[in-house]
PDB file of C-alpha atoms in Angstrom:
ATOM      1  CA  MET A   2      17.047  -3.958  -6.238  1.00  0.00           C
ATOM      2  CA  ILE A   3      15.055  -3.364  -3.157  1.00  0.00           C
ATOM      3  CA  LEU A   4      12.825  -0.356  -3.098  1.00  0.00           C
ATOM      4  CA  GLY A   5      10.357   1.303  -0.609  1.00  0.00           C
ATOM      5  CA  LEU A   6       7.955   4.154  -0.507  1.00  0.00           C
ATOM      6  CA  ALA A   7       7.679   6.595   2.366  1.00  0.00           C
ATOM      7  CA  LEU A   8       6.572  10.031   3.550  1.00  0.00           C
ATOM      8  CA  ILE A   9       9.615  11.877   4.832  1.00  0.00           C
ATOM      9  CA  PRO A  10       8.863  14.879   7.091  1.00  0.00           C
ATOM     10  CA  SER A  11      10.401  18.321   7.300  1.00  0.00           C
ATOM     11  CA  LYS A  12      13.972  18.666   8.397  1.00  0.00           C
ATOM     12  CA  SER A  13      12.944  20.242  11.717  1.00  0.00           C
ATOM     13  CA  PHE A  14      10.685  17.289  12.591  1.00  0.00           C
ATOM     14  CA  GLN A  15      13.374  14.807  11.357  1.00  0.00           C
ATOM     15  CA  GLU A  16      15.622  16.410  13.862  1.00  0.00           C
ATOM     16  CA  ALA A  17      13.126  16.105  16.697  1.00  0.00           C
ATOM     17  CA  VAL A  18      12.533  12.389  15.951  1.00  0.00           C
ATOM     18  CA  ASP A  19      16.280  11.790  15.519  1.00  0.00           C
ATOM     19  CA  SER A  20      16.957  13.240  18.952  1.00  0.00           C
ATOM     20  CA  TYR A  21      15.316  10.043  20.242  1.00  0.00           C
ATOM     21  CA  ARG A  22      16.477   7.676  17.462  1.00  0.00           C
ATOM     22  CA  LYS A  23      20.173   8.483  18.074  1.00  0.00           C
ATOM     23  CA  ARG A  24      19.853   7.063  21.557  1.00  0.00           C
ATOM     24  CA  TYR A  25      17.228   4.361  21.231  1.00  0.00           C
ATOM     25  CA  ASP A  26      17.088   3.037  17.595  1.00  0.00           C
ATOM     26  CA  LYS A  27      19.861   0.712  16.431  1.00  0.00           C
ATOM     27  CA  GLN A  28      18.620   1.342  12.818  1.00  0.00           C
ATOM     28  CA  TYR A  29      19.150   5.096  13.098  1.00  0.00           C
ATOM     29  CA  SER A  30      21.846   5.386  10.639  1.00  0.00           C
ATOM     30  CA  ARG A  31      20.032   3.271   7.964  1.00  0.00           C
ATOM     31  CA  ILE A  32      17.139   5.528   7.115  1.00  0.00           C
ATOM     32  CA  LYS A  33      15.605   8.956   7.730  1.00  0.00           C
ATOM     33  CA  PRO A  34      12.592   9.289   9.904  1.00  0.00           C
ATOM     34  CA  HIS A  35       9.537   8.324   7.795  1.00  0.00           C
ATOM     35  CA  VAL A  36       6.036   6.916   7.549  1.00  0.00           C
ATOM     36  CA  THR A  37       6.194   3.700   5.524  1.00  0.00           C
ATOM     37  CA  ILE A  38       3.737   3.650   2.638  1.00  0.00           C
ATOM     38  CA  LYS A  39       5.078   0.503   0.926  1.00  0.00           C
ATOM     39  CA  ALA A  40       7.328  -1.877   2.801  1.00  0.00           C
ATOM     40  CA  PRO A  41      10.492  -3.091   1.053  1.00  0.00           C
ATOM     41  CA  PHE A  42       9.769  -4.890  -2.215  1.00  0.00           C
ATOM     42  CA  GLU A  43      12.211  -6.313  -4.838  1.00  0.00           C
ATOM     43  CA  ILE A  44      12.452  -5.476  -8.497  1.00  0.00           C
ATOM     44  CA  GLU A  45      14.804  -6.265 -11.380  1.00  0.00           C
ATOM     45  CA  ASP A  46      17.275  -3.463 -11.940  1.00  0.00           C
ATOM     46  CA  GLY A  47      15.851  -2.930 -15.473  1.00  0.00           C
ATOM     47  CA  ASP A  48      12.357  -2.426 -14.088  1.00  0.00           C
ATOM     48  CA  LEU A  49      12.970   0.899 -12.267  1.00  0.00           C
ATOM     49  CA  ASP A  50      11.596   3.261 -14.892  1.00  0.00           C
ATOM     50  CA  SER A  51       8.473   1.122 -15.130  1.00  0.00           C
ATOM     51  CA  VAL A  52       8.057   1.246 -11.282  1.00  0.00           C
ATOM     52  CA  ILE A  53       8.510   5.000 -11.354  1.00  0.00           C
ATOM     53  CA  GLU A  54       5.747   5.273 -14.001  1.00  0.00           C
ATOM     54  CA  GLN A  55       3.500   3.026 -11.959  1.00  0.00           C
ATOM     55  CA  VAL A  56       4.013   5.057  -8.770  1.00  0.00           C
ATOM     56  CA  ARG A  57       3.189   8.385 -10.583  1.00  0.00           C
ATOM     57  CA  ALA A  58       0.018   6.894 -12.064  1.00  0.00           C
ATOM     58  CA  ARG A  59      -1.117   5.541  -8.721  1.00  0.00           C
ATOM     59  CA  ILE A  60      -0.583   8.799  -6.774  1.00  0.00           C
ATOM     60  CA  ASN A  61      -2.592  10.669  -9.422  1.00  0.00           C
ATOM     61  CA  GLY A  62      -5.482  12.510  -7.689  1.00  0.00           C
ATOM     62  CA  ILE A  63      -4.269  12.105  -4.133  1.00  0.00           C
ATOM     63  CA  PRO A  64      -3.750  15.481  -2.356  1.00  0.00           C
ATOM     64  CA  ALA A  65      -0.974  16.310  -0.109  1.00  0.00           C
ATOM     65  CA  VAL A  66      -1.401  14.572   3.195  1.00  0.00           C
ATOM     66  CA  GLU A  67      -1.577  15.973   6.654  1.00  0.00           C
ATOM     67  CA  VAL A  68       0.665  14.119   9.043  1.00  0.00           C
ATOM     68  CA  HIS A  69      -0.205  14.692  12.681  1.00  0.00           C
ATOM     69  CA  ALA A  70       2.172  12.886  15.218  1.00  0.00           C
ATOM     70  CA  THR A  71      -0.086  12.731  18.356  1.00  0.00           C
ATOM     71  CA  LYS A  72       1.544  10.636  21.097  1.00  0.00           C
ATOM     72  CA  ALA A  73       4.114   7.943  22.014  1.00  0.00           C
ATOM     73  CA  SER A  74       2.865   4.381  21.459  1.00  0.00           C
ATOM     74  CA  SER A  75       4.281   0.945  20.915  1.00  0.00           C
ATOM     75  CA  PHE A  76       3.797  -2.474  19.191  1.00  0.00           C
ATOM     76  CA  LYS A  77       4.195  -4.314  22.517  1.00  0.00           C
ATOM     77  CA  PRO A  78       3.653  -7.171  23.177  1.00  0.00           C
ATOM     78  CA  THR A  79       4.313  -8.109  19.513  1.00  0.00           C
ATOM     79  CA  ASN A  80       7.721  -6.406  19.643  1.00  0.00           C
ATOM     80  CA  ASN A  81       9.526  -3.784  21.711  1.00  0.00           C
ATOM     81  CA  VAL A  82       9.176  -0.845  19.239  1.00  0.00           C
ATOM     82  CA  ILE A  83       8.310   2.660  20.411  1.00  0.00           C
ATOM     83  CA  TYR A  84       6.969   5.106  17.882  1.00  0.00           C
ATOM     84  CA  PHE A  85       5.202   8.498  17.552  1.00  0.00           C
ATOM     85  CA  LYS A  86       1.725   7.600  16.423  1.00  0.00           C
ATOM     86  CA  VAL A  87       0.400   9.460  13.328  1.00  0.00           C
ATOM     87  CA  ALA A  88      -3.319  10.004  13.148  1.00  0.00           C
ATOM     88  CA  LYS A  89      -4.768   8.004  10.374  1.00  0.00           C
ATOM     89  CA  THR A  90      -6.607  10.056   7.864  1.00  0.00           C
ATOM     90  CA  ASP A  91      -8.708   9.084   4.795  1.00  0.00           C
ATOM     91  CA  ASP A  92      -5.980  10.463   2.525  1.00  0.00           C
ATOM     92  CA  LEU A  93      -3.185   8.604   4.292  1.00  0.00           C
ATOM     93  CA  GLU A  94      -5.235   5.356   4.193  1.00  0.00           C
ATOM     94  CA  GLU A  95      -5.928   5.881   0.453  1.00  0.00           C
ATOM     95  CA  LEU A  96      -2.249   6.445  -0.318  1.00  0.00           C
ATOM     96  CA  PHE A  97      -1.379   3.259   1.537  1.00  0.00           C
ATOM     97  CA  ASN A  98      -4.053   1.184  -0.152  1.00  0.00           C
ATOM     98  CA  ARG A  99      -2.935   2.272  -3.617  1.00  0.00           C
ATOM     99  CA  PHE A 100       0.378   0.684  -3.141  1.00  0.00           C
ATOM    100  CA  ASN A 101      -0.512  -2.463  -1.050  1.00  0.00           C
ATOM    101  CA  GLY A 102      -2.553  -4.603  -3.332  1.00  0.00           C
ATOM    102  CA  GLU A 103      -1.632  -7.659  -5.318  1.00  0.00           C
ATOM    103  CA  ASP A 104      -1.349  -5.492  -8.429  1.00  0.00           C
ATOM    104  CA  PHE A 105       1.720  -3.617  -7.040  1.00  0.00           C
ATOM    105  CA  TYR A 106       4.311  -5.898  -5.601  1.00  0.00           C
ATOM    106  CA  GLY A 107       1.921  -7.672  -3.182  1.00  0.00           C
ATOM    107  CA  GLU A 108      -0.344  -6.850  -0.235  1.00  0.00           C
ATOM    108  CA  ALA A 109       1.034  -5.432   3.082  1.00  0.00           C
ATOM    109  CA  GLU A 110       2.131  -7.954   5.674  1.00  0.00           C
ATOM    110  CA  HIS A 111       0.654  -5.840   8.438  1.00  0.00           C
ATOM    111  CA  VAL A 112      -2.269  -3.541   9.125  1.00  0.00           C
ATOM    112  CA  PHE A 113      -1.549   0.110   8.349  1.00  0.00           C
ATOM    113  CA  VAL A 114      -0.346   1.865  11.519  1.00  0.00           C
ATOM    114  CA  PRO A 115       1.201   5.213  10.395  1.00  0.00           C
ATOM    115  CA  HIS A 116       4.072   6.095  12.666  1.00  0.00           C
ATOM    116  CA  PHE A 117       7.572   7.393  13.107  1.00  0.00           C
ATOM    117  CA  THR A 118       9.834   4.743  14.876  1.00  0.00           C
ATOM    118  CA  ILE A 119      11.813   6.230  17.657  1.00  0.00           C
ATOM    119  CA  ALA A 120      13.164   3.130  19.457  1.00  0.00           C
ATOM    120  CA  GLN A 121      13.585  -0.517  18.478  1.00  0.00           C
ATOM    121  CA  GLY A 122      15.816  -3.549  19.350  1.00  0.00           C
ATOM    122  CA  LEU A 123      15.172  -3.002  23.029  1.00  0.00           C
ATOM    123  CA  SER A 124      15.119  -5.463  25.875  1.00  0.00           C
ATOM    124  CA  SER A 125      11.996  -5.556  28.003  1.00  0.00           C
ATOM    125  CA  GLN A 126      13.683  -3.519  30.706  1.00  0.00           C
ATOM    126  CA  GLU A 127      14.921  -0.925  28.302  1.00  0.00           C
ATOM    127  CA  PHE A 128      11.500  -0.714  26.700  1.00  0.00           C
ATOM    128  CA  GLU A 129       9.822  -0.007  30.115  1.00  0.00           C
ATOM    129  CA  ASP A 130      12.366   2.684  31.019  1.00  0.00           C
ATOM    130  CA  ILE A 131      12.325   4.458  27.673  1.00  0.00           C
ATOM    131  CA  PHE A 132       8.560   4.272  26.979  1.00  0.00           C
ATOM    132  CA  GLY A 133       7.788   5.955  30.227  1.00  0.00           C
ATOM    133  CA  GLN A 134      10.166   8.818  29.418  1.00  0.00           C
ATOM    134  CA  VAL A 135       8.996   9.295  25.855  1.00  0.00           C
ATOM    135  CA  ALA A 136       5.315   9.121  26.829  1.00  0.00           C
ATOM    136  CA  LEU A 137       5.814  11.872  29.405  1.00  0.00           C
ATOM    137  CA  ALA A 138       7.703  14.129  26.917  1.00  0.00           C
ATOM    138  CA  GLY A 139       4.856  13.750  24.478  1.00  0.00           C
ATOM    139  CA  VAL A 140       4.503  14.911  20.867  1.00  0.00           C
ATOM    140  CA  ASP A 141       1.923  17.061  19.001  1.00  0.00           C
ATOM    141  CA  HIS A 142       3.270  17.877  15.563  1.00  0.00           C
ATOM    142  CA  LYS A 143       1.316  18.617  12.368  1.00  0.00           C
ATOM    143  CA  GLU A 144       2.601  19.108   8.879  1.00  0.00           C
ATOM    144  CA  ILE A 145       1.643  18.695   5.286  1.00  0.00           C
ATOM    145  CA  ILE A 146       3.699  16.312   3.280  1.00  0.00           C
ATOM    146  CA  ASP A 147       3.443  16.708  -0.527  1.00  0.00           C
ATOM    147  CA  GLU A 148       6.021  14.319  -1.736  1.00  0.00           C
ATOM    148  CA  LEU A 149       6.025  10.510  -1.729  1.00  0.00           C
ATOM    149  CA  THR A 150       9.709   9.457  -1.613  1.00  0.00           C
ATOM    150  CA  LEU A 151      10.970   6.431  -3.531  1.00  0.00           C
ATOM    151  CA  LEU A 152      13.880   4.815  -1.720  1.00  0.00           C
ATOM    152  CA  ARG A 153      16.423   2.182  -2.708  1.00  0.00           C
ATOM    153  CA  PHE A 154      18.339  -0.050  -0.300  1.00  0.00           C
ATOM    154  CA  ASP A 155      22.070   0.281  -0.850  1.00  0.00           C
ATOM    155  CA  ASP A 156      23.703  -3.070  -0.045  1.00  0.00           C
ATOM    156  CA  ASP A 157      27.285  -1.691  -0.050  1.00  0.00           C
ATOM    157  CA  GLU A 158      26.387   1.006   2.512  1.00  0.00           C
ATOM    158  CA  ASP A 159      23.758  -1.009   4.363  1.00  0.00           C
ATOM    159  CA  LYS A 160      21.279   1.872   4.260  1.00  0.00           C
ATOM    160  CA  TRP A 161      18.313   3.330   2.452  1.00  0.00           C
ATOM    161  CA  LYS A 162      18.890   6.153  -0.018  1.00  0.00           C
ATOM    162  CA  VAL A 163      16.543   8.437  -1.921  1.00  0.00           C
ATOM    163  CA  ILE A 164      16.804   7.533  -5.543  1.00  0.00           C
ATOM    164  CA  GLU A 165      18.957  10.563  -6.534  1.00  0.00           C
ATOM    165  CA  ASP A 166      18.168  10.843 -10.295  1.00  0.00           C
ATOM    166  CA  LYS A 167      14.370  10.418  -9.773  1.00  0.00           C
ATOM    167  CA  VAL A 168      14.400  12.098  -6.373  1.00  0.00           C
ATOM    168  CA  ARG A 169      10.806  12.752  -5.369  1.00  0.00           C
ATOM    169  CA  ILE A 170       7.479  11.994  -6.952  1.00  0.00           C
ATOM    170  CA  ILE A 171       5.022  14.769  -6.145  1.00  0.00           C
ATOM    171  CA  VAL A 172       1.701  13.689  -4.727  1.00  0.00           C
TER     172      VAL A 172
END
């Protein structure tokens, strides 16, 4: 079973992000807009309850986090991904660090860059055209997220789903 941990924003901000993703993100239908806290990791099916207990223990003492999407940015030249940058706060960093050590399914492969992906899988020309448009449109959205969402990858449907019976773990 493949799991991940993410902060999922309000419906209204999901709709704003999805207005770009529908056009520019080939992964649009696979997952809701989110800030990744723990990249995909694999567990045995029988370990799910234990993982949920570990997640609950690790989020103990972390307050709800403010998410402030501040501008369009990109991972270029590493890859042609465009995203809404989220201001990194101490609380966000602490949340990320609690789930990205050797003692919880391994360290993160990348430095923590909180963001909402809005475009990926682009050619260089597409990237240049789209990035200019998105940067001009801009973004300045703040909200408090008080739930850390545990997601499971559904191989049959080729998409990420909120674990229904354990829905959300309150931060």
